[in-house]
């Protein structure tokens, strides 16, 4: 981790307009560069150089669009977050699939949604997926998972046999029904954040995006008739007539919940606070920020006053890893 130099962070912050990042303590011997190599499948200088030439990145199959966020007026009655006192906040969204192949088939169950809420003086970013559980609780296991999955079925079986968190993740994904639209999914922020309440106390919470029209799974027959690439066109056509809309909640932790472990799903009975509504309508799709959204990163540690990062090591490594990946492809 220490190998990631301060000068690179300063350089990155200049063109991503994000604050300086606090890297996690030395909980792993792996550097940020090694973690990015594990995700990209570039374990040596030859593959790394080849990856730079093709601008290799995770979530390569994706696209950007836009909309608006409308905060719940009642949220500030319980949470001391001035950001949510605004009436309308512009949204930049990127929907994607996992993996480094920009031509990967849309016929998979995994869906990802990243958002930038750009307010008057502050911003709030989200990095979410339709999986409620993560596959690793620490950076060593993250590195091992990414390395082993690149080995195909043999590596996956090794993970199932040796890593309980990875096994639980594979079992979850296996049961996850595919959908015919990005709009038909719930999205989860598996990492925890700390929220300041109006009484000055701090409570841990996780983001959950609930589609207003509910989760709609595609039947096997319906999915079989789809072409390999349909998700971008489907969402573009959809929002041309009616927006795709999600209610944003914070699921609040109980005193006994493990806050810093994204492999643990909190019980559904936990209290939820309605934060507002995300409305994806394409209203700024012709704007430069949308057209050039891949020239920046979605930084989950870009937070307004009243929200801070938990001690989750996965969360605290994300920004530095995203910046490292960004630098490599630019």
PDB file of C-alpha atoms in Angstrom:
ATOM      1  CA  UNK A   1       0.000   0.000   0.000  1.00  0.00           C
ATOM      2  CA  UNK A   2       2.837   2.364   0.861  1.00  0.00           C
ATOM      3  CA  UNK A   3       4.230   1.901  -2.638  1.00  0.00           C
ATOM      4  CA  UNK A   4       1.410   4.054  -3.975  1.00  0.00           C
ATOM      5  CA  UNK A   5       3.169   7.406  -4.003  1.00  0.00           C
ATOM      6  CA  UNK A   6       1.893  10.696  -2.687  1.00  0.00           C
ATOM      7  CA  UNK A   7       2.835  12.392  -5.931  1.00  0.00           C
ATOM      8  CA  UNK A   8       0.505  10.147  -7.922  1.00  0.00           C
ATOM      9  CA  UNK A   9      -2.360  10.920  -5.555  1.00  0.00           C
ATOM     10  CA  UNK A  10      -1.744  14.639  -5.946  1.00  0.00           C
ATOM     11  CA  UNK A  11      -1.633  14.309  -9.732  1.00  0.00           C
ATOM     12  CA  UNK A  12      -4.830  12.269  -9.751  1.00  0.00           C
ATOM     13  CA  UNK A  13      -6.695  14.675  -7.501  1.00  0.00           C
ATOM     14  CA  UNK A  14      -5.992  17.520  -9.936  1.00  0.00           C
ATOM     15  CA  UNK A  15      -7.981  15.991 -12.774  1.00  0.00           C
ATOM     16  CA  UNK A  16     -10.629  14.144 -10.787  1.00  0.00           C
ATOM     17  CA  UNK A  17     -11.462  17.087  -8.514  1.00  0.00           C
ATOM     18  CA  UNK A  18     -11.536  14.928  -5.404  1.00  0.00           C
ATOM     19  CA  UNK A  19      -9.979  15.466  -1.999  1.00  0.00           C
ATOM     20  CA  UNK A  20      -6.731  13.853  -0.904  1.00  0.00           C
ATOM     21  CA  UNK A  21      -7.322  10.263   0.094  1.00  0.00           C
ATOM     22  CA  UNK A  22      -6.436   8.541   3.338  1.00  0.00           C
ATOM     23  CA  UNK A  23      -5.239   5.055   2.535  1.00  0.00           C
ATOM     24  CA  UNK A  24      -6.000   2.239   4.977  1.00  0.00           C
ATOM     25  CA  UNK A  25      -3.405   1.080   7.454  1.00  0.00           C
ATOM     26  CA  UNK A  26      -0.978  -1.607   6.324  1.00  0.00           C
ATOM     27  CA  UNK A  27      -3.471  -4.445   6.612  1.00  0.00           C
ATOM     28  CA  UNK A  28      -1.970  -6.197   3.609  1.00  0.00           C
ATOM     29  CA  UNK A  29       1.374  -6.622   1.923  1.00  0.00           C
ATOM     30  CA  UNK A  30      -0.231  -6.009  -1.449  1.00  0.00           C
ATOM     31  CA  UNK A  31       0.206  -2.613  -3.049  1.00  0.00           C
ATOM     32  CA  UNK A  32      -2.577  -0.749  -4.805  1.00  0.00           C
ATOM     33  CA  UNK A  33      -0.792  -1.474  -8.077  1.00  0.00           C
ATOM     34  CA  UNK A  34      -0.882  -5.211  -7.358  1.00  0.00           C
ATOM     35  CA  UNK A  35      -4.570  -5.073  -6.524  1.00  0.00           C
ATOM     36  CA  UNK A  36      -5.310  -3.364  -9.846  1.00  0.00           C
ATOM     37  CA  UNK A  37      -3.165  -5.955 -11.620  1.00  0.00           C
ATOM     38  CA  UNK A  38      -5.238  -8.705 -10.012  1.00  0.00           C
ATOM     39  CA  UNK A  39      -8.491  -7.121 -11.237  1.00  0.00           C
ATOM     40  CA  UNK A  40      -7.094  -6.505 -14.735  1.00  0.00           C
ATOM     41  CA  UNK A  41      -5.332  -9.854 -15.038  1.00  0.00           C
ATOM     42  CA  UNK A  42      -1.969  -8.157 -15.670  1.00  0.00           C
ATOM     43  CA  UNK A  43       0.504  -9.923 -13.349  1.00  0.00           C
ATOM     44  CA  UNK A  44       3.681  -8.954 -15.221  1.00  0.00           C
ATOM     45  CA  UNK A  45       5.198  -6.009 -17.097  1.00  0.00           C
ATOM     46  CA  UNK A  46       4.338  -7.421 -20.534  1.00  0.00           C
ATOM     47  CA  UNK A  47       0.630  -7.861 -19.799  1.00  0.00           C
ATOM     48  CA  UNK A  48       0.580  -4.566 -17.914  1.00  0.00           C
ATOM     49  CA  UNK A  49       1.996  -2.662 -20.895  1.00  0.00           C
ATOM     50  CA  UNK A  50      -0.464  -4.413 -23.203  1.00  0.00           C
ATOM     51  CA  UNK A  51      -3.297  -3.434 -20.887  1.00  0.00           C
ATOM     52  CA  UNK A  52      -2.274   0.209 -20.959  1.00  0.00           C
ATOM     53  CA  UNK A  53      -2.324   0.202 -24.756  1.00  0.00           C
ATOM     54  CA  UNK A  54      -5.922  -1.006 -24.901  1.00  0.00           C
ATOM     55  CA  UNK A  55      -6.924   1.169 -21.907  1.00  0.00           C
ATOM     56  CA  UNK A  56      -7.831  -1.895 -19.843  1.00  0.00           C
ATOM     57  CA  UNK A  57     -10.388  -1.282 -17.106  1.00  0.00           C
ATOM     58  CA  UNK A  58     -12.911  -3.118 -14.993  1.00  0.00           C
ATOM     59  CA  UNK A  59     -16.590  -2.606 -15.901  1.00  0.00           C
ATOM     60  CA  UNK A  60     -15.490  -1.970 -19.485  1.00  0.00           C
ATOM     61  CA  UNK A  61     -18.932  -2.805 -20.878  1.00  0.00           C
ATOM     62  CA  UNK A  62     -20.872   0.243 -19.748  1.00  0.00           C
ATOM     63  CA  UNK A  63     -22.335   3.616 -20.666  1.00  0.00           C
ATOM     64  CA  UNK A  64     -23.282   6.920 -19.069  1.00  0.00           C
ATOM     65  CA  UNK A  65     -26.527   8.801 -18.785  1.00  0.00           C
ATOM     66  CA  UNK A  66     -28.027  11.458 -16.530  1.00  0.00           C
ATOM     67  CA  UNK A  67     -30.906  12.528 -14.355  1.00  0.00           C
ATOM     68  CA  UNK A  68     -31.821  14.206 -11.099  1.00  0.00           C
ATOM     69  CA  UNK A  69     -31.933  13.364  -7.397  1.00  0.00           C
ATOM     70  CA  UNK A  70     -34.771  14.662  -5.248  1.00  0.00           C
ATOM     71  CA  UNK A  71     -33.964  14.474  -1.513  1.00  0.00           C
ATOM     72  CA  UNK A  72     -36.646  13.472   0.940  1.00  0.00           C
ATOM     73  CA  UNK A  73     -37.574  16.725   2.774  1.00  0.00           C
ATOM     74  CA  UNK A  74     -37.916  14.804   6.038  1.00  0.00           C
ATOM     75  CA  UNK A  75     -34.411  13.321   5.992  1.00  0.00           C
ATOM     76  CA  UNK A  76     -32.855  16.316   7.741  1.00  0.00           C
ATOM     77  CA  UNK A  77     -35.230  15.811  10.669  1.00  0.00           C
ATOM     78  CA  UNK A  78     -33.064  12.860  11.709  1.00  0.00           C
ATOM     79  CA  UNK A  79     -29.735  13.202   9.850  1.00  0.00           C
ATOM     80  CA  UNK A  80     -27.463  16.254   9.988  1.00  0.00           C
ATOM     81  CA  UNK A  81     -26.467  16.257   6.320  1.00  0.00           C
ATOM     82  CA  UNK A  82     -26.867  19.734   4.758  1.00  0.00           C
ATOM     83  CA  UNK A  83     -26.322  18.272   1.269  1.00  0.00           C
ATOM     84  CA  UNK A  84     -29.857  16.872   1.366  1.00  0.00           C
ATOM     85  CA  UNK A  85     -31.484  20.260   1.987  1.00  0.00           C
ATOM     86  CA  UNK A  86     -31.263  21.014  -1.755  1.00  0.00           C
ATOM     87  CA  UNK A  87     -34.433  20.457  -3.756  1.00  0.00           C
ATOM     88  CA  UNK A  88     -32.917  18.993  -6.933  1.00  0.00           C
ATOM     89  CA  UNK A  89     -29.402  17.634  -7.486  1.00  0.00           C
ATOM     90  CA  UNK A  90     -27.970  16.752 -10.899  1.00  0.00           C
ATOM     91  CA  UNK A  91     -27.063  13.084 -11.392  1.00  0.00           C
ATOM     92  CA  UNK A  92     -24.430  11.547 -13.652  1.00  0.00           C
ATOM     93  CA  UNK A  93     -24.891   7.775 -13.916  1.00  0.00           C
ATOM     94  CA  UNK A  94     -22.865   4.922 -15.349  1.00  0.00           C
ATOM     95  CA  UNK A  95     -24.436   1.478 -15.787  1.00  0.00           C
ATOM     96  CA  UNK A  96     -22.132  -1.443 -16.468  1.00  0.00           C
ATOM     97  CA  UNK A  97     -21.281  -5.124 -16.293  1.00  0.00           C
ATOM     98  CA  UNK A  98     -18.323  -6.574 -14.442  1.00  0.00           C
ATOM     99  CA  UNK A  99     -15.060  -7.558 -16.120  1.00  0.00           C
ATOM    100  CA  UNK A 100     -12.516  -6.042 -18.479  1.00  0.00           C
ATOM    101  CA  UNK A 101     -14.075  -7.145 -21.786  1.00  0.00           C
ATOM    102  CA  UNK A 102     -15.968  -4.219 -23.420  1.00  0.00           C
ATOM    103  CA  UNK A 103     -17.793  -6.735 -25.643  1.00  0.00           C
ATOM    104  CA  UNK A 104     -18.925  -9.049 -22.847  1.00  0.00           C
ATOM    105  CA  UNK A 105     -22.424 -10.426 -23.240  1.00  0.00           C
ATOM    106  CA  UNK A 106     -25.278  -8.698 -21.450  1.00  0.00           C
ATOM    107  CA  UNK A 107     -26.703 -12.151 -20.687  1.00  0.00           C
ATOM    108  CA  UNK A 108     -25.270 -12.299 -17.191  1.00  0.00           C
ATOM    109  CA  UNK A 109     -26.937 -11.698 -13.849  1.00  0.00           C
ATOM    110  CA  UNK A 110     -24.550  -9.026 -12.547  1.00  0.00           C
ATOM    111  CA  UNK A 111     -25.540  -5.362 -12.914  1.00  0.00           C
ATOM    112  CA  UNK A 112     -23.673  -2.285 -11.639  1.00  0.00           C
ATOM    113  CA  UNK A 113     -24.749   1.321 -11.117  1.00  0.00           C
ATOM    114  CA  UNK A 114     -22.401   4.194 -10.238  1.00  0.00           C
ATOM    115  CA  UNK A 115     -23.678   7.698  -9.574  1.00  0.00           C
ATOM    116  CA  UNK A 116     -22.364  11.206  -9.053  1.00  0.00           C
ATOM    117  CA  UNK A 117     -24.712  13.595  -7.283  1.00  0.00           C
ATOM    118  CA  UNK A 118     -23.311  17.050  -7.994  1.00  0.00           C
ATOM    119  CA  UNK A 119     -24.743  19.606  -5.601  1.00  0.00           C
ATOM    120  CA  UNK A 120     -24.185  23.329  -5.284  1.00  0.00           C
ATOM    121  CA  UNK A 121     -20.960  23.066  -3.272  1.00  0.00           C
ATOM    122  CA  UNK A 122     -20.528  19.355  -2.505  1.00  0.00           C
ATOM    123  CA  UNK A 123     -20.801  16.016  -4.281  1.00  0.00           C
ATOM    124  CA  UNK A 124     -21.786  12.503  -3.308  1.00  0.00           C
ATOM    125  CA  UNK A 125     -20.709   9.431  -5.294  1.00  0.00           C
ATOM    126  CA  UNK A 126     -22.063   5.872  -5.210  1.00  0.00           C
ATOM    127  CA  UNK A 127     -20.569   2.590  -6.438  1.00  0.00           C
ATOM    128  CA  UNK A 128     -23.186  -0.170  -6.253  1.00  0.00           C
ATOM    129  CA  UNK A 129     -24.162  -3.547  -7.676  1.00  0.00           C
ATOM    130  CA  UNK A 130     -27.207  -5.794  -7.628  1.00  0.00           C
ATOM    131  CA  UNK A 131     -25.370  -8.187  -5.295  1.00  0.00           C
ATOM    132  CA  UNK A 132     -26.008  -7.535  -1.616  1.00  0.00           C
ATOM    133  CA  UNK A 133     -22.948  -9.477  -0.492  1.00  0.00           C
ATOM    134  CA  UNK A 134     -19.241  -9.057  -1.294  1.00  0.00           C
ATOM    135  CA  UNK A 135     -16.685 -11.814  -1.851  1.00  0.00           C
ATOM    136  CA  UNK A 136     -13.881 -10.631   0.446  1.00  0.00           C
ATOM    137  CA  UNK A 137     -13.582  -8.855   3.785  1.00  0.00           C
ATOM    138  CA  UNK A 138      -9.933  -7.843   3.455  1.00  0.00           C
ATOM    139  CA  UNK A 139      -7.467  -6.898   0.721  1.00  0.00           C
ATOM    140  CA  UNK A 140      -5.512 -10.139   0.817  1.00  0.00           C
ATOM    141  CA  UNK A 141      -8.665 -12.139   0.130  1.00  0.00           C
ATOM    142  CA  UNK A 142      -9.674  -9.605  -2.522  1.00  0.00           C
ATOM    143  CA  UNK A 143      -6.342 -10.141  -4.301  1.00  0.00           C
ATOM    144  CA  UNK A 144      -6.664 -13.922  -4.041  1.00  0.00           C
ATOM    145  CA  UNK A 145     -10.215 -13.886  -5.389  1.00  0.00           C
ATOM    146  CA  UNK A 146      -9.353 -11.728  -8.397  1.00  0.00           C
ATOM    147  CA  UNK A 147      -6.282 -13.827  -9.166  1.00  0.00           C
ATOM    148  CA  UNK A 148      -8.058 -17.161  -8.877  1.00  0.00           C
ATOM    149  CA  UNK A 149     -11.120 -16.247 -10.960  1.00  0.00           C
ATOM    150  CA  UNK A 150      -8.761 -15.459 -13.845  1.00  0.00           C
ATOM    151  CA  UNK A 151      -7.801 -19.161 -13.767  1.00  0.00           C
ATOM    152  CA  UNK A 152     -11.266 -20.251 -14.843  1.00  0.00           C
ATOM    153  CA  UNK A 153     -13.146 -23.194 -13.350  1.00  0.00           C
ATOM    154  CA  UNK A 154     -10.105 -24.551 -11.541  1.00  0.00           C
ATOM    155  CA  UNK A 155      -9.507 -21.262  -9.758  1.00  0.00           C
ATOM    156  CA  UNK A 156     -13.192 -20.864  -8.940  1.00  0.00           C
ATOM    157  CA  UNK A 157     -13.294 -24.331  -7.423  1.00  0.00           C
ATOM    158  CA  UNK A 158     -10.234 -23.516  -5.331  1.00  0.00           C
ATOM    159  CA  UNK A 159     -12.039 -20.476  -3.959  1.00  0.00           C
ATOM    160  CA  UNK A 160     -15.142 -22.518  -3.180  1.00  0.00           C
ATOM    161  CA  UNK A 161     -13.032 -25.092  -1.354  1.00  0.00           C
ATOM    162  CA  UNK A 162     -10.815 -22.650   0.540  1.00  0.00           C
ATOM    163  CA  UNK A 163     -12.567 -19.296   0.938  1.00  0.00           C
ATOM    164  CA  UNK A 164     -15.994 -19.366   2.664  1.00  0.00           C
ATOM    165  CA  UNK A 165     -16.753 -15.752   1.747  1.00  0.00           C
ATOM    166  CA  UNK A 166     -16.101 -16.432  -1.933  1.00  0.00           C
ATOM    167  CA  UNK A 167     -18.221 -19.592  -1.760  1.00  0.00           C
ATOM    168  CA  UNK A 168     -21.119 -17.638  -0.251  1.00  0.00           C
ATOM    169  CA  UNK A 169     -20.769 -15.011  -2.968  1.00  0.00           C
ATOM    170  CA  UNK A 170     -20.864 -17.585  -5.783  1.00  0.00           C
ATOM    171  CA  UNK A 171     -23.938 -19.194  -4.234  1.00  0.00           C
ATOM    172  CA  UNK A 172     -25.648 -15.795  -4.039  1.00  0.00           C
ATOM    173  CA  UNK A 173     -24.839 -14.937  -7.671  1.00  0.00           C
ATOM    174  CA  UNK A 174     -26.041 -18.345  -8.839  1.00  0.00           C
ATOM    175  CA  UNK A 175     -29.488 -17.563  -7.406  1.00  0.00           C
ATOM    176  CA  UNK A 176     -29.588 -14.011  -8.739  1.00  0.00           C
ATOM    177  CA  UNK A 177     -32.180 -13.839 -11.538  1.00  0.00           C
ATOM    178  CA  UNK A 178     -31.144 -12.047 -14.749  1.00  0.00           C
ATOM    179  CA  UNK A 179     -33.088  -8.973 -15.780  1.00  0.00           C
ATOM    180  CA  UNK A 180     -33.894  -7.400 -19.129  1.00  0.00           C
ATOM    181  CA  UNK A 181     -33.126  -3.883 -17.949  1.00  0.00           C
ATOM    182  CA  UNK A 182     -30.745  -2.053 -15.660  1.00  0.00           C
ATOM    183  CA  UNK A 183     -33.894  -0.386 -14.331  1.00  0.00           C
ATOM    184  CA  UNK A 184     -35.312  -3.659 -13.006  1.00  0.00           C
ATOM    185  CA  UNK A 185     -32.722  -4.222 -10.257  1.00  0.00           C
ATOM    186  CA  UNK A 186     -32.119  -3.303  -6.669  1.00  0.00           C
ATOM    187  CA  UNK A 187     -28.635  -1.879  -6.129  1.00  0.00           C
ATOM    188  CA  UNK A 188     -26.584  -2.166  -2.956  1.00  0.00           C
ATOM    189  CA  UNK A 189     -23.633  -0.377  -1.492  1.00  0.00           C
ATOM    190  CA  UNK A 190     -22.000  -3.295   0.313  1.00  0.00           C
ATOM    191  CA  UNK A 191     -19.658  -1.005   2.253  1.00  0.00           C
ATOM    192  CA  UNK A 192     -20.736   0.907   5.359  1.00  0.00           C
ATOM    193  CA  UNK A 193     -20.591   4.639   5.965  1.00  0.00           C
ATOM    194  CA  UNK A 194     -20.985   6.693   9.128  1.00  0.00           C
ATOM    195  CA  UNK A 195     -23.927   9.118   9.281  1.00  0.00           C
ATOM    196  CA  UNK A 196     -24.240  12.013  11.704  1.00  0.00           C
ATOM    197  CA  UNK A 197     -27.644  12.355  13.354  1.00  0.00           C
ATOM    198  CA  UNK A 198     -29.237  15.571  14.552  1.00  0.00           C
ATOM    199  CA  UNK A 199     -28.446  14.695  18.169  1.00  0.00           C
ATOM    200  CA  UNK A 200     -24.730  14.540  17.360  1.00  0.00           C
ATOM    201  CA  UNK A 201     -24.452  10.765  17.454  1.00  0.00           C
ATOM    202  CA  UNK A 202     -22.967   8.706  14.610  1.00  0.00           C
ATOM    203  CA  UNK A 203     -24.646   5.627  13.187  1.00  0.00           C
ATOM    204  CA  UNK A 204     -23.401   3.189  10.556  1.00  0.00           C
ATOM    205  CA  UNK A 205     -25.454   2.600   7.434  1.00  0.00           C
ATOM    206  CA  UNK A 206     -25.426   1.101   3.950  1.00  0.00           C
ATOM    207  CA  UNK A 207     -26.979   2.399   0.739  1.00  0.00           C
ATOM    208  CA  UNK A 208     -29.876   0.533  -0.880  1.00  0.00           C
ATOM    209  CA  UNK A 209     -31.559   1.601  -4.136  1.00  0.00           C
ATOM    210  CA  UNK A 210     -35.052   0.181  -4.559  1.00  0.00           C
ATOM    211  CA  UNK A 211     -36.604   0.352  -8.062  1.00  0.00           C
ATOM    212  CA  UNK A 212     -39.950   2.104  -7.799  1.00  0.00           C
ATOM    213  CA  UNK A 213     -41.532  -0.431 -10.160  1.00  0.00           C
ATOM    214  CA  UNK A 214     -40.021  -3.365  -8.280  1.00  0.00           C
ATOM    215  CA  UNK A 215     -37.483  -6.008  -9.273  1.00  0.00           C
ATOM    216  CA  UNK A 216     -38.544  -7.626 -12.548  1.00  0.00           C
ATOM    217  CA  UNK A 217     -36.769 -10.842 -13.463  1.00  0.00           C
ATOM    218  CA  UNK A 218     -36.632 -12.041 -17.058  1.00  0.00           C
ATOM    219  CA  UNK A 219     -37.875 -15.541 -17.841  1.00  0.00           C
ATOM    220  CA  UNK A 220     -35.448 -18.020 -19.348  1.00  0.00           C
ATOM    221  CA  UNK A 221     -37.353 -17.945 -22.644  1.00  0.00           C
ATOM    222  CA  UNK A 222     -37.387 -14.151 -22.759  1.00  0.00           C
ATOM    223  CA  UNK A 223     -33.701 -13.934 -21.972  1.00  0.00           C
ATOM    224  CA  UNK A 224     -32.777 -16.541 -24.586  1.00  0.00           C
ATOM    225  CA  UNK A 225     -34.338 -14.382 -27.304  1.00  0.00           C
ATOM    226  CA  UNK A 226     -32.211 -11.356 -26.429  1.00  0.00           C
ATOM    227  CA  UNK A 227     -29.123 -10.444 -28.465  1.00  0.00           C
ATOM    228  CA  UNK A 228     -25.762 -10.368 -26.705  1.00  0.00           C
ATOM    229  CA  UNK A 229     -25.972  -6.586 -26.349  1.00  0.00           C
ATOM    230  CA  UNK A 230     -29.321  -5.028 -25.437  1.00  0.00           C
ATOM    231  CA  UNK A 231     -29.068  -3.294 -22.060  1.00  0.00           C
ATOM    232  CA  UNK A 232     -27.884   0.128 -23.224  1.00  0.00           C
ATOM    233  CA  UNK A 233     -30.476   0.418 -25.983  1.00  0.00           C
ATOM    234  CA  UNK A 234     -33.215  -0.820 -23.665  1.00  0.00           C
ATOM    235  CA  UNK A 235     -32.516   1.844 -21.052  1.00  0.00           C
ATOM    236  CA  UNK A 236     -32.096   4.561 -23.678  1.00  0.00           C
ATOM    237  CA  UNK A 237     -35.467   3.681 -25.212  1.00  0.00           C
ATOM    238  CA  UNK A 238     -37.108   3.388 -21.811  1.00  0.00           C
ATOM    239  CA  UNK A 239     -36.123   6.802 -20.468  1.00  0.00           C
ATOM    240  CA  UNK A 240     -37.124   8.450 -23.747  1.00  0.00           C
ATOM    241  CA  UNK A 241     -40.743   7.848 -22.670  1.00  0.00           C
ATOM    242  CA  UNK A 242     -40.589   7.463 -18.879  1.00  0.00           C
ATOM    243  CA  UNK A 243     -37.720   7.790 -16.379  1.00  0.00           C
ATOM    244  CA  UNK A 244     -36.106   4.904 -14.542  1.00  0.00           C
ATOM    245  CA  UNK A 245     -36.577   5.633 -10.848  1.00  0.00           C
ATOM    246  CA  UNK A 246     -35.171   4.324  -7.581  1.00  0.00           C
ATOM    247  CA  UNK A 247     -35.894   5.197  -3.954  1.00  0.00           C
ATOM    248  CA  UNK A 248     -32.627   5.610  -2.061  1.00  0.00           C
ATOM    249  CA  UNK A 249     -32.503   4.301   1.500  1.00  0.00           C
ATOM    250  CA  UNK A 250     -29.872   4.055   4.197  1.00  0.00           C
ATOM    251  CA  UNK A 251     -30.146   0.783   6.081  1.00  0.00           C
ATOM    252  CA  UNK A 252     -29.053   1.567   9.635  1.00  0.00           C
ATOM    253  CA  UNK A 253     -26.896  -0.831  11.618  1.00  0.00           C
ATOM    254  CA  UNK A 254     -27.906  -2.334  14.928  1.00  0.00           C
ATOM    255  CA  UNK A 255     -25.402  -2.134  17.780  1.00  0.00           C
ATOM    256  CA  UNK A 256     -24.337  -5.756  17.235  1.00  0.00           C
ATOM    257  CA  UNK A 257     -23.938  -5.573  13.435  1.00  0.00           C
ATOM    258  CA  UNK A 258     -20.458  -5.890  11.950  1.00  0.00           C
ATOM    259  CA  UNK A 259     -19.904  -2.578  10.242  1.00  0.00           C
ATOM    260  CA  UNK A 260     -16.530  -3.119   8.549  1.00  0.00           C
ATOM    261  CA  UNK A 261     -17.186  -6.460   6.832  1.00  0.00           C
ATOM    262  CA  UNK A 262     -18.946  -6.265   3.420  1.00  0.00           C
ATOM    263  CA  UNK A 263     -19.345 -10.063   3.265  1.00  0.00           C
ATOM    264  CA  UNK A 264     -21.996  -9.905   5.994  1.00  0.00           C
ATOM    265  CA  UNK A 265     -25.550  -8.979   5.027  1.00  0.00           C
ATOM    266  CA  UNK A 266     -27.465  -7.223   7.777  1.00  0.00           C
ATOM    267  CA  UNK A 267     -30.963  -8.522   8.554  1.00  0.00           C
ATOM    268  CA  UNK A 268     -33.762  -7.084   6.439  1.00  0.00           C
ATOM    269  CA  UNK A 269     -35.493  -6.058   9.673  1.00  0.00           C
ATOM    270  CA  UNK A 270     -32.981  -3.269  10.252  1.00  0.00           C
ATOM    271  CA  UNK A 271     -34.435   0.264  10.234  1.00  0.00           C
ATOM    272  CA  UNK A 272     -34.254   2.099   6.918  1.00  0.00           C
ATOM    273  CA  UNK A 273     -34.233   5.845   6.344  1.00  0.00           C
ATOM    274  CA  UNK A 274     -35.616   7.163   3.038  1.00  0.00           C
ATOM    275  CA  UNK A 275     -33.029   9.593   1.666  1.00  0.00           C
ATOM    276  CA  UNK A 276     -34.679  10.541  -1.609  1.00  0.00           C
ATOM    277  CA  UNK A 277     -35.322   9.456  -5.166  1.00  0.00           C
ATOM    278  CA  UNK A 278     -32.987   8.952  -8.132  1.00  0.00           C
ATOM    279  CA  UNK A 279     -34.653   9.737 -11.455  1.00  0.00           C
ATOM    280  CA  UNK A 280     -32.719   8.722 -14.571  1.00  0.00           C
ATOM    281  CA  UNK A 281     -34.271  10.590 -17.495  1.00  0.00           C
ATOM    282  CA  UNK A 282     -31.350  11.485 -19.785  1.00  0.00           C
ATOM    283  CA  UNK A 283     -31.915  15.206 -19.296  1.00  0.00           C
ATOM    284  CA  UNK A 284     -28.202  16.047 -19.518  1.00  0.00           C
ATOM    285  CA  UNK A 285     -27.043  13.322 -21.923  1.00  0.00           C
ATOM    286  CA  UNK A 286     -25.781  15.931 -24.398  1.00  0.00           C
ATOM    287  CA  UNK A 287     -23.725  17.713 -21.740  1.00  0.00           C
ATOM    288  CA  UNK A 288     -19.940  17.471 -21.779  1.00  0.00           C
ATOM    289  CA  UNK A 289     -19.860  15.871 -18.334  1.00  0.00           C
ATOM    290  CA  UNK A 290     -22.009  12.975 -19.547  1.00  0.00           C
ATOM    291  CA  UNK A 291     -20.281  12.546 -22.888  1.00  0.00           C
ATOM    292  CA  UNK A 292     -16.873  12.531 -21.200  1.00  0.00           C
ATOM    293  CA  UNK A 293     -17.789  10.737 -17.989  1.00  0.00           C
ATOM    294  CA  UNK A 294     -15.126   8.064 -18.532  1.00  0.00           C
ATOM    295  CA  UNK A 295     -12.501  10.782 -18.161  1.00  0.00           C
ATOM    296  CA  UNK A 296     -13.078  10.724 -14.414  1.00  0.00           C
ATOM    297  CA  UNK A 297     -13.799   8.199 -11.676  1.00  0.00           C
ATOM    298  CA  UNK A 298     -16.728   7.465  -9.416  1.00  0.00           C
ATOM    299  CA  UNK A 299     -15.108   7.883  -6.020  1.00  0.00           C
ATOM    300  CA  UNK A 300     -17.126   6.332  -3.154  1.00  0.00           C
ATOM    301  CA  UNK A 301     -15.176   8.458  -0.676  1.00  0.00           C
ATOM    302  CA  UNK A 302     -16.441  11.672  -2.263  1.00  0.00           C
ATOM    303  CA  UNK A 303     -18.782  12.514   0.600  1.00  0.00           C
ATOM    304  CA  UNK A 304     -20.602  15.616   1.853  1.00  0.00           C
ATOM    305  CA  UNK A 305     -20.504  16.894   5.421  1.00  0.00           C
ATOM    306  CA  UNK A 306     -22.309  14.547   7.773  1.00  0.00           C
ATOM    307  CA  UNK A 307     -21.185  11.341   6.018  1.00  0.00           C
ATOM    308  CA  UNK A 308     -17.802   9.685   6.511  1.00  0.00           C
ATOM    309  CA  UNK A 309     -16.141   6.390   5.656  1.00  0.00           C
ATOM    310  CA  UNK A 310     -16.231   3.423   7.975  1.00  0.00           C
ATOM    311  CA  UNK A 311     -13.047   1.475   8.704  1.00  0.00           C
ATOM    312  CA  UNK A 312     -13.926  -1.153   6.078  1.00  0.00           C
ATOM    313  CA  UNK A 313     -10.588  -1.917   4.334  1.00  0.00           C
ATOM    314  CA  UNK A 314     -12.308  -2.699   1.025  1.00  0.00           C
ATOM    315  CA  UNK A 315     -14.015   0.696   0.998  1.00  0.00           C
ATOM    316  CA  UNK A 316     -10.880   2.592   1.949  1.00  0.00           C
ATOM    317  CA  UNK A 317      -8.830   1.028  -0.841  1.00  0.00           C
ATOM    318  CA  UNK A 318     -11.363   1.731  -3.584  1.00  0.00           C
ATOM    319  CA  UNK A 319     -10.471   5.342  -4.384  1.00  0.00           C
ATOM    320  CA  UNK A 320      -6.746   4.734  -4.669  1.00  0.00           C
ATOM    321  CA  UNK A 321      -7.348   1.652  -6.826  1.00  0.00           C
ATOM    322  CA  UNK A 322      -9.751   3.534  -9.105  1.00  0.00           C
ATOM    323  CA  UNK A 323      -7.211   6.338  -9.509  1.00  0.00           C
ATOM    324  CA  UNK A 324      -4.438   3.863 -10.301  1.00  0.00           C
ATOM    325  CA  UNK A 325      -6.625   2.229 -12.943  1.00  0.00           C
ATOM    326  CA  UNK A 326      -7.572   5.650 -14.344  1.00  0.00           C
ATOM    327  CA  UNK A 327      -3.948   6.739 -14.633  1.00  0.00           C
ATOM    328  CA  UNK A 328      -3.008   3.560 -16.487  1.00  0.00           C
ATOM    329  CA  UNK A 329      -5.577   4.094 -19.210  1.00  0.00           C
ATOM    330  CA  UNK A 330      -4.820   7.785 -19.758  1.00  0.00           C
TER     331      UNK A 330
END
